Every structure is written in C-alpha cells, then in structure tokens.
Coordinates of C-alpha atoms in Angstrom, one line a residue:
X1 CA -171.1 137.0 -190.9
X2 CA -173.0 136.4 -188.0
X3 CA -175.3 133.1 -188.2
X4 CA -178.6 133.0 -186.5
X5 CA -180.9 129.9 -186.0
X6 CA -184.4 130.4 -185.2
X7 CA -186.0 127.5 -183.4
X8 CA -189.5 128.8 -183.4
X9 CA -191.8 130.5 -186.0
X10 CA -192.3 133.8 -184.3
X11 CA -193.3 137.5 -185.5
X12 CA -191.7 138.3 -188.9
X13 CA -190.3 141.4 -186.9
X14 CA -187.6 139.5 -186.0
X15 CA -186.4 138.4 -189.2
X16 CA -186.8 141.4 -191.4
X17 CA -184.8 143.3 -188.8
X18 CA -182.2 140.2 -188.5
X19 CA -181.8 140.2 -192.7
X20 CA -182.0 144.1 -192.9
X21 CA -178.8 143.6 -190.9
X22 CA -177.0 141.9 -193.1
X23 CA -177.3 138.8 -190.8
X24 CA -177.5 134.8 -191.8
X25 CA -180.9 134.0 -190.7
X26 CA -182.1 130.0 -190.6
X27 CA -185.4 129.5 -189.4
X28 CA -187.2 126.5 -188.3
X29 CA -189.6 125.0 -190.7
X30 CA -191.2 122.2 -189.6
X31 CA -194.8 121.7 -188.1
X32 CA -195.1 122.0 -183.9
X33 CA -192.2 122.2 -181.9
X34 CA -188.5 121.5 -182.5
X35 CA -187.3 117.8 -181.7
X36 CA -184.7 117.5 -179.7
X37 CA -182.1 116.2 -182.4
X38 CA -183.3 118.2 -184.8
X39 CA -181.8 121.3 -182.6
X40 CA -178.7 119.3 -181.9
X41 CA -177.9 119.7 -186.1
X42 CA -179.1 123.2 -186.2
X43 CA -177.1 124.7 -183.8
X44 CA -173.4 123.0 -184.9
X45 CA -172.5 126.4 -186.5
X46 CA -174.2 129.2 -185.1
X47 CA -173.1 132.6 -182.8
X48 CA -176.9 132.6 -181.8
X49 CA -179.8 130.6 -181.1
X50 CA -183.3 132.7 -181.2
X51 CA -185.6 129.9 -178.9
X52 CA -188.7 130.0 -177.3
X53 CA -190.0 129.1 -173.6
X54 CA -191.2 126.0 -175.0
X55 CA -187.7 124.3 -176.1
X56 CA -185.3 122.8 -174.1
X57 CA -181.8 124.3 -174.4
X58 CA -179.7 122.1 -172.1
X59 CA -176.3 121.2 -171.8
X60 CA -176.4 118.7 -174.6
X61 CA -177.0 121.6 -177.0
X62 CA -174.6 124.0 -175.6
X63 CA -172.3 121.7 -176.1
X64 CA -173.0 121.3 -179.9
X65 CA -172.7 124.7 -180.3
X66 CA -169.3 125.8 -180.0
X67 CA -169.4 129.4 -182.0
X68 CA -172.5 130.3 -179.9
X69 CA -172.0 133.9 -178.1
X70 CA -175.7 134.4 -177.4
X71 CA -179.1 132.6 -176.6
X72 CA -182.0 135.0 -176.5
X73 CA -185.0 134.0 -175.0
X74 CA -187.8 134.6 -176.9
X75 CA -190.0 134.7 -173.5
X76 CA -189.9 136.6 -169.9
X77 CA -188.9 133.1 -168.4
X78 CA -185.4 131.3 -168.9
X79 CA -186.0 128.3 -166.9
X80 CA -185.7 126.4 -170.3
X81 CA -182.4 127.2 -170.7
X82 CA -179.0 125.6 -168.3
X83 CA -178.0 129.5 -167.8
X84 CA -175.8 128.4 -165.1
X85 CA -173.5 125.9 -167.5
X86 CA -174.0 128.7 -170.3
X87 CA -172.1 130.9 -168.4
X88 CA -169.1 128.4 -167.9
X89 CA -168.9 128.5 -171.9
X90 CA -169.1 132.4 -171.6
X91 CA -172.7 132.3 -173.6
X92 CA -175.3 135.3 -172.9
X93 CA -178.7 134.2 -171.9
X94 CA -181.2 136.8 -172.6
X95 CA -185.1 136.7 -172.3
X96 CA -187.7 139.7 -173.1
X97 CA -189.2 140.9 -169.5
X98 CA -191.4 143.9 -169.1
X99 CA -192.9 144.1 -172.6
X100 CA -195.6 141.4 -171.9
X101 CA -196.6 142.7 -168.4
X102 CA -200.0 144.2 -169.8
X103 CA -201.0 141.3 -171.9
X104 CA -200.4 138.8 -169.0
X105 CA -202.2 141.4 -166.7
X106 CA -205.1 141.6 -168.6
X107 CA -204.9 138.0 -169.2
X108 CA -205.0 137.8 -165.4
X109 CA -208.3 139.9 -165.1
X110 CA -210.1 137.8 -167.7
X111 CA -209.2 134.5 -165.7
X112 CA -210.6 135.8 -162.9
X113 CA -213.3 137.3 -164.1
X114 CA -214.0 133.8 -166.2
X115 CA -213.8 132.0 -163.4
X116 CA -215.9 133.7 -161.1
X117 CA -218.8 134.5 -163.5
X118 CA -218.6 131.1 -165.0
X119 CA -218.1 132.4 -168.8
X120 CA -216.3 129.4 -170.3
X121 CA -219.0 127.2 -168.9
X122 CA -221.7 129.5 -170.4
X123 CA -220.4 129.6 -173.5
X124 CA -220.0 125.5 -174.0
X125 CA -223.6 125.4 -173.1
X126 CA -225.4 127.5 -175.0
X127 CA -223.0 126.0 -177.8
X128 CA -224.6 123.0 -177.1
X129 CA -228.0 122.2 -175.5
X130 CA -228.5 126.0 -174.9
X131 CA -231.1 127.3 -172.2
X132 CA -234.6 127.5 -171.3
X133 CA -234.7 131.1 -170.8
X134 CA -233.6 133.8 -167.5
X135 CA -234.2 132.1 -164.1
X136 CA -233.9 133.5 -160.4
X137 CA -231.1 130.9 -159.9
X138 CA -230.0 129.7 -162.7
X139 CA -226.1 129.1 -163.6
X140 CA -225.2 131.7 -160.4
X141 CA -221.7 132.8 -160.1
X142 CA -220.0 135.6 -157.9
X143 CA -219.4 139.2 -158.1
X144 CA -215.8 140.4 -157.4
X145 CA -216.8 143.6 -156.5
X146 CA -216.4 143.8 -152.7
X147 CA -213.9 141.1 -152.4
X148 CA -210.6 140.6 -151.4
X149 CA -207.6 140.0 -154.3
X150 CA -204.4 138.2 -152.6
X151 CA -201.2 138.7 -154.9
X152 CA -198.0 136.5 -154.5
X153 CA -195.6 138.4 -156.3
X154 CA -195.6 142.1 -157.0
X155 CA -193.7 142.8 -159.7
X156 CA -194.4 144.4 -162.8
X157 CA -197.6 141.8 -163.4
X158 CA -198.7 141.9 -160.2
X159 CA -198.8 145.3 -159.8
X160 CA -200.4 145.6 -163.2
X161 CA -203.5 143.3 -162.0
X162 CA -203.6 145.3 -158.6
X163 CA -204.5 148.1 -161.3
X164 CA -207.0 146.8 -162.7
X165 CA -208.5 145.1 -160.4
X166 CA -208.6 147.6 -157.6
X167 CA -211.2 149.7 -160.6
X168 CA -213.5 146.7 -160.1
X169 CA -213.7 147.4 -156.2
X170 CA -211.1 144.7 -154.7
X171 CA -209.7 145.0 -151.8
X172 CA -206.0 144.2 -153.0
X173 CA -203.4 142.5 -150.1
X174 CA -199.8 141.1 -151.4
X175 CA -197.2 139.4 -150.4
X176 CA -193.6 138.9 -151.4
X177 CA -190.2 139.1 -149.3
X178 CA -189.8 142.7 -149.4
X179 CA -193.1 145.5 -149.6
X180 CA -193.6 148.2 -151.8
X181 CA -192.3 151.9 -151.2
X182 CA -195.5 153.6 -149.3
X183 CA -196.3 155.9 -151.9
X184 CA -196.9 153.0 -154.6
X185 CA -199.0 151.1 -151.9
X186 CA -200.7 154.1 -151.9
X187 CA -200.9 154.2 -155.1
X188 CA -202.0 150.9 -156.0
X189 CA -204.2 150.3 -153.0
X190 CA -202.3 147.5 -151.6
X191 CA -201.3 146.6 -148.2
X192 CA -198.8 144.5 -147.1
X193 CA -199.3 141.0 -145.5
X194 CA -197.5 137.7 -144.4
X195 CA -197.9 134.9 -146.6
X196 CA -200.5 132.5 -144.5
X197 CA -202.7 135.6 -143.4
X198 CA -203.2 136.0 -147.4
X199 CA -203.9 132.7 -148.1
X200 CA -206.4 132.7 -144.9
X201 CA -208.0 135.8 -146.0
X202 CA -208.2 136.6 -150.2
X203 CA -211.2 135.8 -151.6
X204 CA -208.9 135.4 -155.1
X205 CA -204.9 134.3 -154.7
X206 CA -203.4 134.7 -157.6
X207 CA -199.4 134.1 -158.2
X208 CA -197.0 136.2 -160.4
X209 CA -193.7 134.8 -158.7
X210 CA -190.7 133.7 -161.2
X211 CA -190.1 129.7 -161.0
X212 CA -187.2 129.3 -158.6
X213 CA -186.2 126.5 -156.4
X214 CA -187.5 128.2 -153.6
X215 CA -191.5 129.0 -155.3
X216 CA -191.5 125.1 -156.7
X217 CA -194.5 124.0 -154.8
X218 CA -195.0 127.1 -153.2
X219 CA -198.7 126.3 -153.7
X220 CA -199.4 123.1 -152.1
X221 CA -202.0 120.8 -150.3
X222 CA -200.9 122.7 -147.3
X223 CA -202.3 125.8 -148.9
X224 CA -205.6 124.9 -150.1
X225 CA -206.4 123.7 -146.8
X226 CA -205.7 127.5 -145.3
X227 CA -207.9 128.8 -147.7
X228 CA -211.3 129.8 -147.7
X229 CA -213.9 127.0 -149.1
X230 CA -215.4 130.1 -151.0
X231 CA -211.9 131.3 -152.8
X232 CA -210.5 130.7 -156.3
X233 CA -206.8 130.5 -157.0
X234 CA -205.3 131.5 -160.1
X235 CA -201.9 131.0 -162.0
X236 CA -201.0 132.7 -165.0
X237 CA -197.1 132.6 -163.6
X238 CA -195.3 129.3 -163.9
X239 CA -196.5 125.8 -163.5
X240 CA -194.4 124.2 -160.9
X241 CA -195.1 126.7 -158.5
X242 CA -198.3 124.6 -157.9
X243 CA -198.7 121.4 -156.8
X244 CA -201.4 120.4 -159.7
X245 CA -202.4 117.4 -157.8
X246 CA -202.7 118.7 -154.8
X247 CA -205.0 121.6 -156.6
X248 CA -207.4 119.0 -158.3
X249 CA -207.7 117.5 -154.9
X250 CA -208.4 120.4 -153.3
X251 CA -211.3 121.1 -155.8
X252 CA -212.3 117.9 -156.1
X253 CA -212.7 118.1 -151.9
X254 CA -215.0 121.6 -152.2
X255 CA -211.6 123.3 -150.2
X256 CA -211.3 125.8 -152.6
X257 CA -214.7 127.0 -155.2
X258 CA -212.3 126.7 -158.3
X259 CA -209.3 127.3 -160.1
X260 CA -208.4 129.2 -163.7
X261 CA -205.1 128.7 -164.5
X262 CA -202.8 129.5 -168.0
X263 CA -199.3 127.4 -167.0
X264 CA -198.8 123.9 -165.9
X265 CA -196.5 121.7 -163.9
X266 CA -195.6 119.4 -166.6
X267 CA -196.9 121.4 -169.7
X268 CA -197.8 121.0 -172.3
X269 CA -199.5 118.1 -170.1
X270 CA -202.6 118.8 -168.1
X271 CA -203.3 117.0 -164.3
X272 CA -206.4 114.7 -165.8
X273 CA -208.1 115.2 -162.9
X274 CA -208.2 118.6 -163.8
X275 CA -210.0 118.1 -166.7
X276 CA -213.9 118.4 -166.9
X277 CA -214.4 120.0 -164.1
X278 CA -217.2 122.8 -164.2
X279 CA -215.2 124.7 -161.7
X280 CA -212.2 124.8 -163.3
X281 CA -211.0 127.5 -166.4
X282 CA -207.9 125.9 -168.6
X283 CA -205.9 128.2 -171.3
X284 CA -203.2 126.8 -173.2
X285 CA -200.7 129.3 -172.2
X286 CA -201.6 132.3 -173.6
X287 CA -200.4 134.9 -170.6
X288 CA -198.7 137.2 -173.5
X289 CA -200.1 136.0 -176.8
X290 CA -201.4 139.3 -177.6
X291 CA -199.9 140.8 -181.5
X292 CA -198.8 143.7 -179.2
X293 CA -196.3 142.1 -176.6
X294 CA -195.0 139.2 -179.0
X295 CA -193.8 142.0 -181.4
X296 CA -192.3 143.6 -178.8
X297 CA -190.8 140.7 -177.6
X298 CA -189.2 139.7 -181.4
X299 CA -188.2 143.1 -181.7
X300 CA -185.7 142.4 -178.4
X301 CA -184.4 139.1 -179.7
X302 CA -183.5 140.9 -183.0
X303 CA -182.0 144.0 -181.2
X304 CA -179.9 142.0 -179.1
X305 CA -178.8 139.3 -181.7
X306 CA -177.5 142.9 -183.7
X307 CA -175.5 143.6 -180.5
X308 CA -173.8 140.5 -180.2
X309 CA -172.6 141.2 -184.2
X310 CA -171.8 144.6 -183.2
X311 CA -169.7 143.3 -180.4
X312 CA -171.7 144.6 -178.1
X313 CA -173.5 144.0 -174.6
X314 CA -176.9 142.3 -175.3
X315 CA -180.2 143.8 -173.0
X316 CA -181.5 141.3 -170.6
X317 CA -178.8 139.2 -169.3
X318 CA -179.7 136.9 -167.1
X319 CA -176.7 135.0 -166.3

C-alpha cells in the first residue's frame, strides 16, 4: 500500500480522495508549521510527501526518505524543495500551476487598488479615532484610471492582471525575454517594452516572474531610483526578487509613493523598516488563499499522489 505523509493541514479534498483510494494517509497534527525534525521522523517510510511552500524539503529530508517516489508541491512555487538533488534519487517534484492564476490576479488588482486609494489606511482609522466628516482634501489618494501598468512577467498571472486592469482604463506595457504572439497583445492591450523604459515609465510595476537565480534582486536600489517619484511597486510574485531593504529605503527617501506587497525576502519575516509606514500595504501571503484555487490545488496533489500508486507519470513535473 502506498504511504502518504501530509506536512500541512490543507483542504480535506485531498484526503478523502487519498482514503477513497485505498491509500495510507498520515497527516500533520500539530499547531503552525512542521519543525524541521519533526519531518525528518515522518518521512522515514513514505513513497510520498504532500508539503507546502512554506516547508523546507532539503537534502537532509530526501535523504531520510528512502521509499519516497514523489514530492508534490502543494503550491505553484517549488523553490522550497532541492529539485535538483531529488532528481539524483529519481524522486518527482510536482507543484499545482495554473489553478491559482485568478485568485493571485485578483489579489493583484486589490493591492493595487489598496494601495493607491489608501483603503487599509482608511479602514485602521475610522477603526480608531475615526473622522470629522468629508473634506476637499482630506486622506487624497490616486485614481488609476488613465495610468500606465508596467508588468514584469507575462505569464498566466500577468496576463490575468493585464485583464483586469486594462477594464479600469490602464495603459498596460510588459516586459519579459520573449513578447507575446500579436494577436494576444492585441488582445490584451499590451505592448511590448525593454526592461529600464518600463521601470522609467509605469505609473504601477508590478512583478509575476518565478524566483530564479537570475530574478533574485531583480528589483533593487538601482530600480527605484529609475522610477518615477509618483509610482507604486507591487509584488504578489516571490520575495527575493526584491531587495526589501533597498525598497524601504526607497520609500523612506520619497523615490517611489509606495509599495503593497504579498511575498517577502526572508518570510515569514518582514523588513522592520517596512513596517508602519502609511504608504506601505502588507498581506501575509495570501496570493491564492481563495476556497476556489486551494481546492483545486489539493485536488492535484491527490490526483498525482494516485498516479504514482498507479505507476504512473504524475502532472506537473518540474524536475
């Protein structure tokens, strides 16, 4: 029988379909995240390990799992996991990509829109000392409408804010290494542009890159001195793509108006100097915590744990 260990509570999807199988399901039952060592005993006698973006699957833990045939990803990242060193020990790596492209797209929107109209700051003051009453210039904030939305990164998610967006009245420019067939250009109003020229121009940069060696730092002090003193940046992509320190600087020195942002460099830590600034929208990482995409995403974990039982190829390899 196929053994399973689950390192994270997630949707109950995933283990109904997992039992309905007639698979050996362990689940994680302790408070907050998995320890470390706690992993290292789980996974002494497993053919899979269910984990999520949050847990650390290195070497250490491959190593103390010699019956594992499969790690599935419970996330569209993998840069938890040693894929590379998986492979050598002929273990899958899987994640679930595509099914939270909405949810992080719409997530997107509401950053921006948070940011811009200043709705978090809003909403902590009339939770408070509330307001005198409607004033000519009183807690002002900009309109998007009529501005220019810079995308780094358009894949799936990008795309899906250029959607969006482009029905409040952006003007939408991107940039990755390769553009986009005409006809979807078209489509999504887009055009094409190098990677400083964006920077220079967008009134809103917002990154949907994957975390690679070549995107660490991507976003740097370097950057927010190209941009406009009037522009907001946005990250709802991967942490270490910024330079967080450089960022709070950068705010801190009026070179940018503001920042929202979802991931972090060293999450679940925060850049203090980030913190408390009225400028500045924080969310705990909640790109795809809709019910939606996190069924859809236990529903792939299941599905693919069943293949590797079946002796089949799993969906979503990525090494």
């Amino acid at each position: 029988m196929t053994k399973v260990f689950i390192a994270a509570k997630i949707p109950d999807k995933a283990y109904n379909t997992l039992t309905h199988a007639g698979i050996d399901v362990q689940v994680y039952a302790g408070s907050g995240l998995i320890q470390k060592a706690a992993l290292r005993t789980a996974v002494t006698d497993i053919d899979v390990l269910i984990t999520a973006l949050s847990t650390q699957v290195d070497q250490e833990i491959i190593d103390a799992a010699p019956k594992l045939k499969l790690i599935a990803n419970y996330g569209a990242g993998f840069n938890n996991i040693d894929a590379a060193y998986a492979r050598t020990k002929n273990i899958a790596v899987t994640n679930t990509p595509f099914v939270s492209t909405d949810s992080t797209a719409e997530l997107t929107v509401g950053l921006i829109l948070a940011v811009s109209r200043r709705i978090v700051a809003g909403d902590q003051l009339m939770q408070t000392q509330g307001f005198d009453g409607w004033a000519p210039l009183f807690f002002l904030g900009y309109q998007v409408s009529g501005k220019t939305l810079g995308i780094i990164g358009m894949g799936q998610i990008g795309q899906g804010v250029a959607k969006r967006m482009r029905g409040f009245g952006m003007h939408i420019l991107y940039y990755q290494r390769q553009p986009l067939a005409p006809e979807l250009e078209k489509e999504l109003g887009a055009t094409y542009t190098d990677f400083d020229n964006l920077i220079q121009t967008a009134d809103y940069v917002t990154i949907h890159v994957p975390l690679v060696p070549a995107t660490k730092h991507l976003i740097n002090a370097a950057t927010f001195k190209q941009m406009k003193s009037s522009s907001f940046f946005i990250n709802a992509a991967r942490g270490p793509i910024v330079d967080e320190k450089a960022l709070a600087q950068a705010i801190k020195a009026k070179e940018i108006a503001g920042a929202a942002l979802d991931v972090y460099e060293h999450e679940p830590d925060v850049e203090p100097e980030l913190k408390h600034l009225p400028n500045v929208v924080l969310e705990p990482h909640i790109g795809n915590a809709t019910i939606e995409a996190r069924d859809a995403m236990a529903a792939i974990v299941a599905d693919n744990t069943i293949a590797i039982a079946q002796n089949k190829q799993p969906k979503y390899i990525v090494n």
